[in-house]
Short mmCIF file of C-alpha atoms in Angstrom, two decimals:
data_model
loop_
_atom_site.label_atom_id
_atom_site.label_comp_id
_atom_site.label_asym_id
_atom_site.label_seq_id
_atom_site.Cartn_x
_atom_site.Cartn_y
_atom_site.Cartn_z
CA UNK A 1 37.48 108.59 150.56
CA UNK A 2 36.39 108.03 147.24
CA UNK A 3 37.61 109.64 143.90
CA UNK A 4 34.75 110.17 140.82
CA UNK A 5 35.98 110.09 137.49
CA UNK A 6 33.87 112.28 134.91
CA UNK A 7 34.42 111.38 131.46
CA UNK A 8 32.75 113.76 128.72
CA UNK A 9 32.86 114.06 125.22
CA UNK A 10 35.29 116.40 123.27
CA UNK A 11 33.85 118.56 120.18
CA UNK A 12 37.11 118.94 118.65
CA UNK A 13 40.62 117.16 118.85
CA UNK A 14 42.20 120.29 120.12
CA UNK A 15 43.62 120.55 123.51
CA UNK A 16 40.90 121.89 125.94
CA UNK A 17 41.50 125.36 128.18
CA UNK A 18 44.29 124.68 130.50
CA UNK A 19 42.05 126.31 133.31
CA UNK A 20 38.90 124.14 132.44
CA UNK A 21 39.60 122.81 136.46
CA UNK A 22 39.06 126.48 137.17
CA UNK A 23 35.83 126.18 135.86
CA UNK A 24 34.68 123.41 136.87
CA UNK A 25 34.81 123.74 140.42
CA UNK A 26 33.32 126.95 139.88
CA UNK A 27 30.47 125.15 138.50
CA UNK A 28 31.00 121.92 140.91
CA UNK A 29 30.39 124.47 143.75
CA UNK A 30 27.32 126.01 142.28
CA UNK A 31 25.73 123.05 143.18
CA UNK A 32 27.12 122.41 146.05
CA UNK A 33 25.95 123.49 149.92
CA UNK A 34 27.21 126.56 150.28
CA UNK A 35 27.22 126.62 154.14
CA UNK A 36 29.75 123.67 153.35
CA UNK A 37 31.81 125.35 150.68
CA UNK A 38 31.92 128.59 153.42
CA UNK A 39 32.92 126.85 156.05
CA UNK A 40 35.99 124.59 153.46
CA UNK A 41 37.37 128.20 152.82
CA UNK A 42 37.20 129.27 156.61
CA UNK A 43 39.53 126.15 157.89
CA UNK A 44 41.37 126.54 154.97
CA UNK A 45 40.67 122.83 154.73
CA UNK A 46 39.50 121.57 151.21
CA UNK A 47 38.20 118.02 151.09
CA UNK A 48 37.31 117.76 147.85
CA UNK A 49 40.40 118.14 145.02
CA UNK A 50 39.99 118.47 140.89
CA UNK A 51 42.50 117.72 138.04
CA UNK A 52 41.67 117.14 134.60
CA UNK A 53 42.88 115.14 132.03
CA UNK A 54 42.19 114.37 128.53
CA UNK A 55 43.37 112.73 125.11
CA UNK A 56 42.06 113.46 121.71
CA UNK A 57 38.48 112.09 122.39
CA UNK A 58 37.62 112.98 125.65
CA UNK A 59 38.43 114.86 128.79
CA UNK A 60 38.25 113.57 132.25
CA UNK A 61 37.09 115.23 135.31
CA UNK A 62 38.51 113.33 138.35
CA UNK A 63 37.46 114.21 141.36
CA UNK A 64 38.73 113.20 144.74
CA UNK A 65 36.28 113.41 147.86
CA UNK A 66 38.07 113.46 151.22
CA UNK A 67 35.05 113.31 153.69
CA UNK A 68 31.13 111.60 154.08
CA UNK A 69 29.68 114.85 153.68
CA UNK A 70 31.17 115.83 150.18
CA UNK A 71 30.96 112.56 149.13
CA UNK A 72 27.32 112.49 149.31
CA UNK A 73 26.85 115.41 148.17
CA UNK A 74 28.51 115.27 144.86
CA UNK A 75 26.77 112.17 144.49
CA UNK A 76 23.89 113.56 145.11
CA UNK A 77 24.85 115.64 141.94
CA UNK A 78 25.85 112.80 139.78
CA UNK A 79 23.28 110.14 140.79
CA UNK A 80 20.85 112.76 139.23
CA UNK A 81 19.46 111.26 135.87
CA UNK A 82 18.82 114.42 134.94
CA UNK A 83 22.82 115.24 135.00
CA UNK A 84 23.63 114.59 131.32
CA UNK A 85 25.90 118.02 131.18
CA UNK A 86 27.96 119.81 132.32
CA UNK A 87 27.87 123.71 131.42
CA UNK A 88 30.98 125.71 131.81
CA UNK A 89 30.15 128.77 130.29
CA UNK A 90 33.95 130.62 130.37
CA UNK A 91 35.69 127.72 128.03
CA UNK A 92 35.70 127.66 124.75
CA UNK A 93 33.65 124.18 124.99
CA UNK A 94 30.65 125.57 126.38
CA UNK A 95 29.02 121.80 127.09
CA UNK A 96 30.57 118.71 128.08
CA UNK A 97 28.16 115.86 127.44
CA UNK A 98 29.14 112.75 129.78
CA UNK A 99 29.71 109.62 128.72
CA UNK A 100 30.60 107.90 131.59
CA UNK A 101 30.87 107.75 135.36
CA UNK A 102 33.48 105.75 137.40
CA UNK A 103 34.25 105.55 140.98
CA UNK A 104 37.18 104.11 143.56
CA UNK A 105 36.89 104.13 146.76
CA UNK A 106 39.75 103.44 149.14
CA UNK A 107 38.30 102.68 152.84
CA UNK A 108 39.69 103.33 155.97
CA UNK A 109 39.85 99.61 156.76
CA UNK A 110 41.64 98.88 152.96
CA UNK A 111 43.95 101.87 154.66
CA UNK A 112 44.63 99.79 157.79
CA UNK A 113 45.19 96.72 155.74
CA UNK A 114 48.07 98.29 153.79
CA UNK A 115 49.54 99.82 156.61
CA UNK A 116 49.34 96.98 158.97
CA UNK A 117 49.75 93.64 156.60
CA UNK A 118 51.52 94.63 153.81
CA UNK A 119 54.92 95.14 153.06
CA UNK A 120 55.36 98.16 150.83
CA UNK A 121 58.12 98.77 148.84
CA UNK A 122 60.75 101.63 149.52
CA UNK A 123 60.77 102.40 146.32
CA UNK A 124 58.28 104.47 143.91
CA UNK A 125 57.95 106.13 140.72
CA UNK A 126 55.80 109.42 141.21
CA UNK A 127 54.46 111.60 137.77
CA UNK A 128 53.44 114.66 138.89
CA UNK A 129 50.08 115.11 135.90
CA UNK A 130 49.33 118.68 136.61
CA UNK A 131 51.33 121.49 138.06
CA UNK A 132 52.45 121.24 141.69
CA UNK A 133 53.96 124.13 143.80
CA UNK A 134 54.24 124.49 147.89
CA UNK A 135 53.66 127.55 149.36
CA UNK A 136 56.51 127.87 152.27
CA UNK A 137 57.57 131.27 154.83
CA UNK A 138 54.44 132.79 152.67
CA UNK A 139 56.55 132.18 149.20
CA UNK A 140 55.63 129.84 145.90
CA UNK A 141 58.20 127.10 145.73
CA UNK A 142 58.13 125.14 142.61
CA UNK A 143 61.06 122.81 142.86
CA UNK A 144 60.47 119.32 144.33
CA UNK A 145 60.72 119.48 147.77
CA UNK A 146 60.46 116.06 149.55
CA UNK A 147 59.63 117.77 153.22
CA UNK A 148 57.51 119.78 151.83
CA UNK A 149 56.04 116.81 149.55
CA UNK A 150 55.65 114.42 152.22
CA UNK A 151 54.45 117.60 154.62
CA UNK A 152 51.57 117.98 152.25
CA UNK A 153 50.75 114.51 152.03
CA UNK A 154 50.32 113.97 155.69
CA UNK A 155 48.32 116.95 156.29
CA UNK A 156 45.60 115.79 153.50
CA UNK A 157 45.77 112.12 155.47
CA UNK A 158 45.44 113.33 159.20
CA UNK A 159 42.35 115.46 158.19
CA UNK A 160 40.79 112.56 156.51
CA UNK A 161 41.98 110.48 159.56
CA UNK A 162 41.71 112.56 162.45
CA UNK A 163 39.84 115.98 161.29
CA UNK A 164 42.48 117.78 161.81
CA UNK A 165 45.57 118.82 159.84
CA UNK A 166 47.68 119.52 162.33
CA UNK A 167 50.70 116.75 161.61
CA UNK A 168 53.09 115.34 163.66
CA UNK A 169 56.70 116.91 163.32
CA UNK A 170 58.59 114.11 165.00
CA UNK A 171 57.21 111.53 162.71
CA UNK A 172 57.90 114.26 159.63
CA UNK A 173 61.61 114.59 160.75
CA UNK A 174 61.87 110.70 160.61
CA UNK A 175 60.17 110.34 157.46
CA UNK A 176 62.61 113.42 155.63
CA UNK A 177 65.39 111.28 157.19
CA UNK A 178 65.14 108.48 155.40
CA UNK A 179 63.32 109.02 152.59
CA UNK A 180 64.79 110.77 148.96
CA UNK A 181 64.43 111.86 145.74
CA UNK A 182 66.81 109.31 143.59
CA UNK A 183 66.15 110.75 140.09
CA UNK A 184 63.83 112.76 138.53
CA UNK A 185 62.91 114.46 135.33
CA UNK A 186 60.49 117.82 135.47
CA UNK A 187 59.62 121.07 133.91
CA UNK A 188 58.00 123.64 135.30
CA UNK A 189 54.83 124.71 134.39
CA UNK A 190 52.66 127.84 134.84
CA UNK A 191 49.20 127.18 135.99
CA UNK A 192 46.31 129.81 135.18
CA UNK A 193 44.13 130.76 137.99
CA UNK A 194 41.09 133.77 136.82
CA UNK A 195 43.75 136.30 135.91
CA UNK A 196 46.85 134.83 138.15
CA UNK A 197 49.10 132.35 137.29
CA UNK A 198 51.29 130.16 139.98
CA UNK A 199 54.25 128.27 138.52
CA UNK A 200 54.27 124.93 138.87
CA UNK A 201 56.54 121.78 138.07
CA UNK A 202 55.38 118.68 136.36
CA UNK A 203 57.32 115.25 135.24
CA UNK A 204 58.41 112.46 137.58
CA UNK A 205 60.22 111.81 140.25
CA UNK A 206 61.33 108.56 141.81
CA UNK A 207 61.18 108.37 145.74
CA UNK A 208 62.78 105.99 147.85
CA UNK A 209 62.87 105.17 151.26
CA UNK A 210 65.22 103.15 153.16
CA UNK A 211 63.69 103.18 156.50
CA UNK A 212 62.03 100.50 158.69
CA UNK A 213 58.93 98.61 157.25
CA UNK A 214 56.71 100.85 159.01
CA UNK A 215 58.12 103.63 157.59
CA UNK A 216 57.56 102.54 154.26
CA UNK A 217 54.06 101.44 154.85
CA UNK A 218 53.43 104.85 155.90
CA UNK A 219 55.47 106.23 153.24
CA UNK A 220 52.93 104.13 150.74
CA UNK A 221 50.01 105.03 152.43
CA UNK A 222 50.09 108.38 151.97
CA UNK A 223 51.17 108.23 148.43
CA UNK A 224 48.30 106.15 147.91
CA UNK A 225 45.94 108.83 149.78
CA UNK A 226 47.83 111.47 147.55
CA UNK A 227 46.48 109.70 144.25
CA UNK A 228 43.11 110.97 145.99
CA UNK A 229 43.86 114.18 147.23
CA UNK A 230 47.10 116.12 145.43
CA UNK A 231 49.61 117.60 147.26
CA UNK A 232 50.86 121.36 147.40
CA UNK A 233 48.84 124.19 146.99
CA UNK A 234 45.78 124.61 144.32
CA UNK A 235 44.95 121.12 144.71
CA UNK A 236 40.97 122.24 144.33
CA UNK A 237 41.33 124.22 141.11
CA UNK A 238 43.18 121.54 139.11
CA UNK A 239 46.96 121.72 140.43
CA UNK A 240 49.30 119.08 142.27
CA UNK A 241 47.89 115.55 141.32
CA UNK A 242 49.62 112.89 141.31
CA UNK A 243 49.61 109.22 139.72
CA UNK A 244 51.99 105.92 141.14
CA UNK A 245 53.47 104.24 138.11
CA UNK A 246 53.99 101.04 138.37
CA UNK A 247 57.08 99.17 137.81
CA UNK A 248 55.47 97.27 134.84
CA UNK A 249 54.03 100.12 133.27
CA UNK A 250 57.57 101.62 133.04
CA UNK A 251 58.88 98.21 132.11
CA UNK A 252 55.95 98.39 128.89
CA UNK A 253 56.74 101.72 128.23
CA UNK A 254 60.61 101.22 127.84
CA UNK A 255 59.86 98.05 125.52
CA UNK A 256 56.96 100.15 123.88
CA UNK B 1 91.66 132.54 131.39
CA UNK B 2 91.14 130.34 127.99
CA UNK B 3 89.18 127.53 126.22
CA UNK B 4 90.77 125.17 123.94
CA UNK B 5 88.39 123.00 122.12
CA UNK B 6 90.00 119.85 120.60
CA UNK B 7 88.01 118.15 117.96
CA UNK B 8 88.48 114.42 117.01
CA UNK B 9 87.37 112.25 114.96
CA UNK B 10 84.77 109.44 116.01
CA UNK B 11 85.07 105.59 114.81
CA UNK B 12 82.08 104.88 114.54
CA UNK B 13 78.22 106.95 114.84
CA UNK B 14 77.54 105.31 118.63
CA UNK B 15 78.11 107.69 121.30
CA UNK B 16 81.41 107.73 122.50
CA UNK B 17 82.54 106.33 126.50
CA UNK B 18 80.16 108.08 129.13
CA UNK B 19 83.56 108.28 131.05
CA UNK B 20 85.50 109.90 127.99
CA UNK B 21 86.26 112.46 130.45
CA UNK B 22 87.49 110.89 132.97
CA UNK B 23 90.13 109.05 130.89
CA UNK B 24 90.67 112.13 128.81
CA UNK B 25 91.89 113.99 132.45
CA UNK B 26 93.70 111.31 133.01
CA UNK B 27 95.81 110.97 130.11
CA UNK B 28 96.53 115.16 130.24
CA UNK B 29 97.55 114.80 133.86
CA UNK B 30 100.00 112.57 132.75
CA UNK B 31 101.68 114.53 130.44
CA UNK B 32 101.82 117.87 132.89
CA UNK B 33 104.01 118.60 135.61
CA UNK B 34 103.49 116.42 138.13
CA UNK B 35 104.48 119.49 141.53
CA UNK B 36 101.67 121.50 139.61
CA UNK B 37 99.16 118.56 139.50
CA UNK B 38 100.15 117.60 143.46
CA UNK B 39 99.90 121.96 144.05
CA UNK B 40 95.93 121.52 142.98
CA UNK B 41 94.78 118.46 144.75
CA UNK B 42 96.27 120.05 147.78
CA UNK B 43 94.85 123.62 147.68
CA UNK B 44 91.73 122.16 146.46
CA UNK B 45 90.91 124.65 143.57
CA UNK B 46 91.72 122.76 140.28
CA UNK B 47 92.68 125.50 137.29
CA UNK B 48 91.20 123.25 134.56
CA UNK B 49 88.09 122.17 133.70
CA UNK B 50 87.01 119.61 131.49
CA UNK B 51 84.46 118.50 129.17
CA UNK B 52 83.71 116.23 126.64
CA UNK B 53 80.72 116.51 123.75
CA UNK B 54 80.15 115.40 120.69
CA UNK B 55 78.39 115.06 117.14
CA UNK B 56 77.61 112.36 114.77
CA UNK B 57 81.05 112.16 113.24
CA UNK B 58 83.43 114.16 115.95
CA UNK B 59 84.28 114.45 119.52
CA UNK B 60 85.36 117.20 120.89
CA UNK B 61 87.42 118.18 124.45
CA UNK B 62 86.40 121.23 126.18
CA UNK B 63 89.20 122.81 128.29
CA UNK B 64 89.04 125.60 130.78
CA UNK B 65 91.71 126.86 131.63
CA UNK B 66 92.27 129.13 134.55
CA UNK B 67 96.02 130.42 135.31
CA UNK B 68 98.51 130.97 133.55
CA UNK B 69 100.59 128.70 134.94
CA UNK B 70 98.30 126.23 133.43
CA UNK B 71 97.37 127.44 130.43
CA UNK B 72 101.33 127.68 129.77
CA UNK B 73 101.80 123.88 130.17
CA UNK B 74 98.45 122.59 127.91
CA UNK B 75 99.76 125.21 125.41
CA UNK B 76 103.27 123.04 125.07
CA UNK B 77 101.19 119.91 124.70
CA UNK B 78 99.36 121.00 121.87
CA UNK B 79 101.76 123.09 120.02
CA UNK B 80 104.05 120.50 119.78
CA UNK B 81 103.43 119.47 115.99
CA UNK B 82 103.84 115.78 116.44
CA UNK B 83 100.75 115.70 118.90
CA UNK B 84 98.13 114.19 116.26
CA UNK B 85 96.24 111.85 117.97
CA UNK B 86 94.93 111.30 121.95
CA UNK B 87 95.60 107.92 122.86
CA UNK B 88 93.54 106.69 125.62
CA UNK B 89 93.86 102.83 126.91
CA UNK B 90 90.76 102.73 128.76
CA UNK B 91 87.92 103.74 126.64
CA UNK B 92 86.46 101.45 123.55
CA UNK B 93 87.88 103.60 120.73
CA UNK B 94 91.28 103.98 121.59
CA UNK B 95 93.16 106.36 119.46
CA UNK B 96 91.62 110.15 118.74
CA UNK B 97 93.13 111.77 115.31
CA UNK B 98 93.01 115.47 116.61
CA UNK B 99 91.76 117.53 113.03
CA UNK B 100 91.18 120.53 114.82
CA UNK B 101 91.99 123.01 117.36
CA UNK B 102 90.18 125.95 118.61
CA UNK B 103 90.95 128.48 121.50
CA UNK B 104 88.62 131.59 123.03
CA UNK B 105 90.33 133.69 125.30
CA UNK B 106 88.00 135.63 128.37
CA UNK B 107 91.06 138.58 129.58
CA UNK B 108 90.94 140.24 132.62
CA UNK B 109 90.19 143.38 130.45
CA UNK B 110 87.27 142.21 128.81
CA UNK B 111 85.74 141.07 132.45
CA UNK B 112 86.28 144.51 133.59
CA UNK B 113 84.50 146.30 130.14
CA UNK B 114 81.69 143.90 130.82
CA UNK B 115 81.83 144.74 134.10
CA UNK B 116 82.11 148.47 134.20
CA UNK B 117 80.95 149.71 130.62
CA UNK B 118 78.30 147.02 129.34
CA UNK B 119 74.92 146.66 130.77
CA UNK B 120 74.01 143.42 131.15
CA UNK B 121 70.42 141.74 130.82
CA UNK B 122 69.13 140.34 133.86
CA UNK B 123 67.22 137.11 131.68
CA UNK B 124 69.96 134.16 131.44
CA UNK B 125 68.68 130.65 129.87
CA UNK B 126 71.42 128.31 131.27
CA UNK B 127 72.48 125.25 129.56
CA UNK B 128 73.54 122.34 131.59
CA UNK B 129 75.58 120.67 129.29
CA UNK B 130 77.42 117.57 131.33
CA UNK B 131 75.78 116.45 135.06
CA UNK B 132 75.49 119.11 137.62
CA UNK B 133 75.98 118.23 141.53
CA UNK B 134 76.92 120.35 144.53
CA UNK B 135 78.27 119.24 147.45
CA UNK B 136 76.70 120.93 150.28
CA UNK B 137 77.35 119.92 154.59
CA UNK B 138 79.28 116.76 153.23
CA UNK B 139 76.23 115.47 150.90
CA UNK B 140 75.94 115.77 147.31
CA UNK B 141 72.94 117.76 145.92
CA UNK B 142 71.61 117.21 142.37
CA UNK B 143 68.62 119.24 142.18
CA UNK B 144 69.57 123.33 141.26
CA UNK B 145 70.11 125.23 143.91
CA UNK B 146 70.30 129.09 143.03
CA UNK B 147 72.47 129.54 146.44
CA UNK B 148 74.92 126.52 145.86
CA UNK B 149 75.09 127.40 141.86
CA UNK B 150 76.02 131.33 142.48
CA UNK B 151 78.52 130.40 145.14
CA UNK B 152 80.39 127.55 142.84
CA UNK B 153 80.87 130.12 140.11
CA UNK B 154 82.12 133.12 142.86
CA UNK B 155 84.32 130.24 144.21
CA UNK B 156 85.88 130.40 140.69
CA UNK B 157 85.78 133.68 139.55
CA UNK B 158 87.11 134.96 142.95
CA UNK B 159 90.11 132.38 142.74
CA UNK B 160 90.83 133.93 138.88
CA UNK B 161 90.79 136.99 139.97
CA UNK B 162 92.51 136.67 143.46
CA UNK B 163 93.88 133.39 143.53
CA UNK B 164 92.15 132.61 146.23
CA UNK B 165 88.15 130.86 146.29
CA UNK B 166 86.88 132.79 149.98
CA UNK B 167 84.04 134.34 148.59
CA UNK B 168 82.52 137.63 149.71
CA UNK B 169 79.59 135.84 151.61
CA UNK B 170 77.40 139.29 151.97
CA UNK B 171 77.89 139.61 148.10
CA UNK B 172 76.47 136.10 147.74
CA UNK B 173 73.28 136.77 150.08
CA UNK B 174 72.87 139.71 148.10
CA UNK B 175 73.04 138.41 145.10
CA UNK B 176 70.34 135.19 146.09
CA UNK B 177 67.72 137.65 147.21
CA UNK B 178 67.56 139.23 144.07
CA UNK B 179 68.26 136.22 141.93
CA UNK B 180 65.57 133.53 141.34
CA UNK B 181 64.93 130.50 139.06
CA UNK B 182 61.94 131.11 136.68
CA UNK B 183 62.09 127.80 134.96
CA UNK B 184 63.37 124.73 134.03
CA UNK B 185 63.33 121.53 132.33
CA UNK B 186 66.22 118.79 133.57
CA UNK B 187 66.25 115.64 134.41
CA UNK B 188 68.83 113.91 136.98
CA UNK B 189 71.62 111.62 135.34
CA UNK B 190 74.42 109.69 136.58
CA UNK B 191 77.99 110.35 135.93
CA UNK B 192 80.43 107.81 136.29
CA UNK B 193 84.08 108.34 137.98
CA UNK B 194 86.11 104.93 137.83
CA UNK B 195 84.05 102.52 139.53
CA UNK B 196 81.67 104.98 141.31
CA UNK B 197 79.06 107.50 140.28
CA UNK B 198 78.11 111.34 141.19
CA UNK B 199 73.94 112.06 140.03
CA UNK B 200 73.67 115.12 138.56
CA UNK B 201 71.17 117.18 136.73
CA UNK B 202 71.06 118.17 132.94
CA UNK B 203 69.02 120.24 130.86
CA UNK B 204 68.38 123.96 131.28
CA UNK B 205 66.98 126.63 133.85
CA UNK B 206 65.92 130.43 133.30
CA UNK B 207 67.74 132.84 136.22
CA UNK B 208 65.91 136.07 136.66
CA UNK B 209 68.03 139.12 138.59
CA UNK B 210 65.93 141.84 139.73
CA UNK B 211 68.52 144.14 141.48
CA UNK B 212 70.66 146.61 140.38
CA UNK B 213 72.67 147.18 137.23
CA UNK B 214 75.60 146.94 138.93
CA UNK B 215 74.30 142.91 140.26
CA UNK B 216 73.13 142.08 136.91
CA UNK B 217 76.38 142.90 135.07
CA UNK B 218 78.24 141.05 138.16
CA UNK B 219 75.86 137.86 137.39
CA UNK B 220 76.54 138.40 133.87
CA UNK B 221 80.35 137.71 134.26
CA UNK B 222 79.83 135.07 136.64
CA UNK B 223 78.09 133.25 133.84
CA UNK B 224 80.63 133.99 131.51
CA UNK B 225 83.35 132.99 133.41
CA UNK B 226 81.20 129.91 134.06
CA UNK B 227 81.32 128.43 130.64
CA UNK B 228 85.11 128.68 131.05
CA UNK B 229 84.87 126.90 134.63
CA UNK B 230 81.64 125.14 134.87
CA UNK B 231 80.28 124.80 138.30
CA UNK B 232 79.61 122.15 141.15
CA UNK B 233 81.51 119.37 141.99
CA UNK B 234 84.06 117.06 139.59
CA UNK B 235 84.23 120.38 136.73
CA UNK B 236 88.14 118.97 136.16
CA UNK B 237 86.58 115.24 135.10
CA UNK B 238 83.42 116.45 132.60
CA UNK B 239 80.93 117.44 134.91
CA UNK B 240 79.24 120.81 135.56
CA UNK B 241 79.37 122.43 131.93
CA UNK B 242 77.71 125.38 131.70
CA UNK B 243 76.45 126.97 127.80
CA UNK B 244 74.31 130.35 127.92
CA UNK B 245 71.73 129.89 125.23
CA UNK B 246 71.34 133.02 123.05
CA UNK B 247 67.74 134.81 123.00
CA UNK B 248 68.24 134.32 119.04
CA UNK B 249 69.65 130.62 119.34
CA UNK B 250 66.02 129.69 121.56
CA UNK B 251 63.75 131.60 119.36
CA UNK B 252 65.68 130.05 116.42
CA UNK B 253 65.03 126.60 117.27
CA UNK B 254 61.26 127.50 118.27
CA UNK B 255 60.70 128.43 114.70
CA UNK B 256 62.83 125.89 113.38
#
């Protein structure tokens, strides 16, 4: 699993097009293989996910790559000397000149590590950075739901574990038993897809679980997965990511 | 059914006791009839709600008061001419100089011209003034709940206008199908009772009614009977205030 952050240039200090995600998978998947990209939409599986952020310089494409064969692919994209660009022709921006190129990878064995050695907290401070929404019984749902959170979550990790995302309910029920939202503060937010929009919630909320050390190891695991990969629907075209904060970055913050 | 808003003036600029509520319940309590009080904690349904906000320079007691039973005995408290000042041991400023009084009355007759005559919007942008919480299968709830929020207020309104809260349940599942939260911005906060605490939510949601005329004027008094009652659990020590904000007051501020 490895996430690819994008960083290009800005030509003014104006916020960028809220659906500039939009467009950049559309462009991502130009490039890409598309007997790959056909066969992501027929399992309804997506291993590759998009969010963008930005401040008044720059804007960041991050980009979160959930299996070998999009990984090399996309770098097959990036490695390319040639790749100086980036051309989304719908956005007001027309080119995005990059400045840099980062990368984090988080293995399967760093994965075991955490889950096995550790001790994770029960305790953890979620910001939602761009809209997230569930899609339950065939409906939108754009309150914080923590089974349908931590349903998400698990899904994303068993395909990149296991290929599959077909969870396991028992360990689901155990984790919704013990694990809860303890505060949060969110707004919703619509999120523009073409000519669509889904509504979406952003903010933070603070999740904690008071279950056996296991429990929590999983419980970090897949948070840290979800920094990768989003969670609810959209998580391709820019919606659901998510960011830990750290106890000391709040601590900064609140003296800031 | 009647409001009677008691302003006071503040010692100081600082924000007045979290808990002003509390103590301010307590110290009313004190001074009604005592069968009455014991008549309320029995039944369950509690006439009088209570809340407490407040400005730079004032303080001011929000009372809801249901029956007229009760609205009888708070009216002989505050008549009485030598009732200047709310004295109340436990909080840091002790002694309230009362400098004004204000009461709204909500009649059975205006419900029904609402109800029958006017034709209400279905677009309400709720306030939630002090913490919200339900209690829902023996657990508190603090995130809004379209289901738990309609049924508080029926609760209410049905015991105003029956005397008794058991709700018309099919009313209720009508009234959630065609009733849905568009949007929101709250955060969670806790409330302190005594020694313990109740979390809650604050800030504001949009509800959206797409059924009948007939529904949306029925929502519509629910509502205003709400800011009279408040809704959720604890209305009778500060928590649970409800404010409809005005189309005008919202597009006001946005220009402001």
């Amino acid at each position: 699993m490895e996430q690819l952050i994008i960083t290009c240039q800005k030509n003014s200090e104006e916020y960028v097009d809220r659906k500039l995600a939009v467009y950049f998978y559309g462009w991502l998947v130009g490039k890409l293989d598309p007997e790959m990209i056909d066969r992501f939409h027929e399992t309804g599986v997506n291993p590759l996910s998009i969010y963008v952020d930005e401040d008044r310089k720059n804007v960041r494409f991050h980009l979160g790559l959930l299996n070998d064969e999009v990984i090399e692919q996309v770098r097959l994209i990036f490695n390319d000397e040639n790749m100086t660009t980036i051309s989304l022709e719908s956005s007001s921006q027309k080119s995005f000149e990059i400045i840099k190129k980062e990368s984090r990878e988080l293995t399967a064995k760093e994965l075991s590590k955490r889950f096995y050695v550790d001790e994770a907290e029960g305790w953890h401070n979620v910001r939602i950075v761009t809209p997230m929404a569930f899609k339950s019984h065939g409906e939108y749902r754009f309150l914080p739901d923590v089974r349908l959170f931590l349903q998400s979550l698990m899904k994303k990790y068993t395909y990149l574990d296991e290929g599959t995302e077909k969870i396991d309910k028992d360990l689901l029920d155990e984790l919704c038993r013990h694990v809860q939202i303890s505060g949060f503060r969110i707004h919703s937010q619509r999120y523009f897809i073409h000519h669509a929009y889904v509504t979406g919630f952003c903010g933070n909320f603070i999740l904690k679980c008071s279950g056996s050390q296991t429990l929590k190891n999983y419980l970090k695991i897949l948070l840290d997965v979800g920094e990768f990969t989003g969670a609810g629907v959209k998580t391709s075209l820019g919606m659901g990511a998510i960011q830990l904060i750290k106890k000391e970055e709040k601590d900064g913050k609140a003296k800031g």
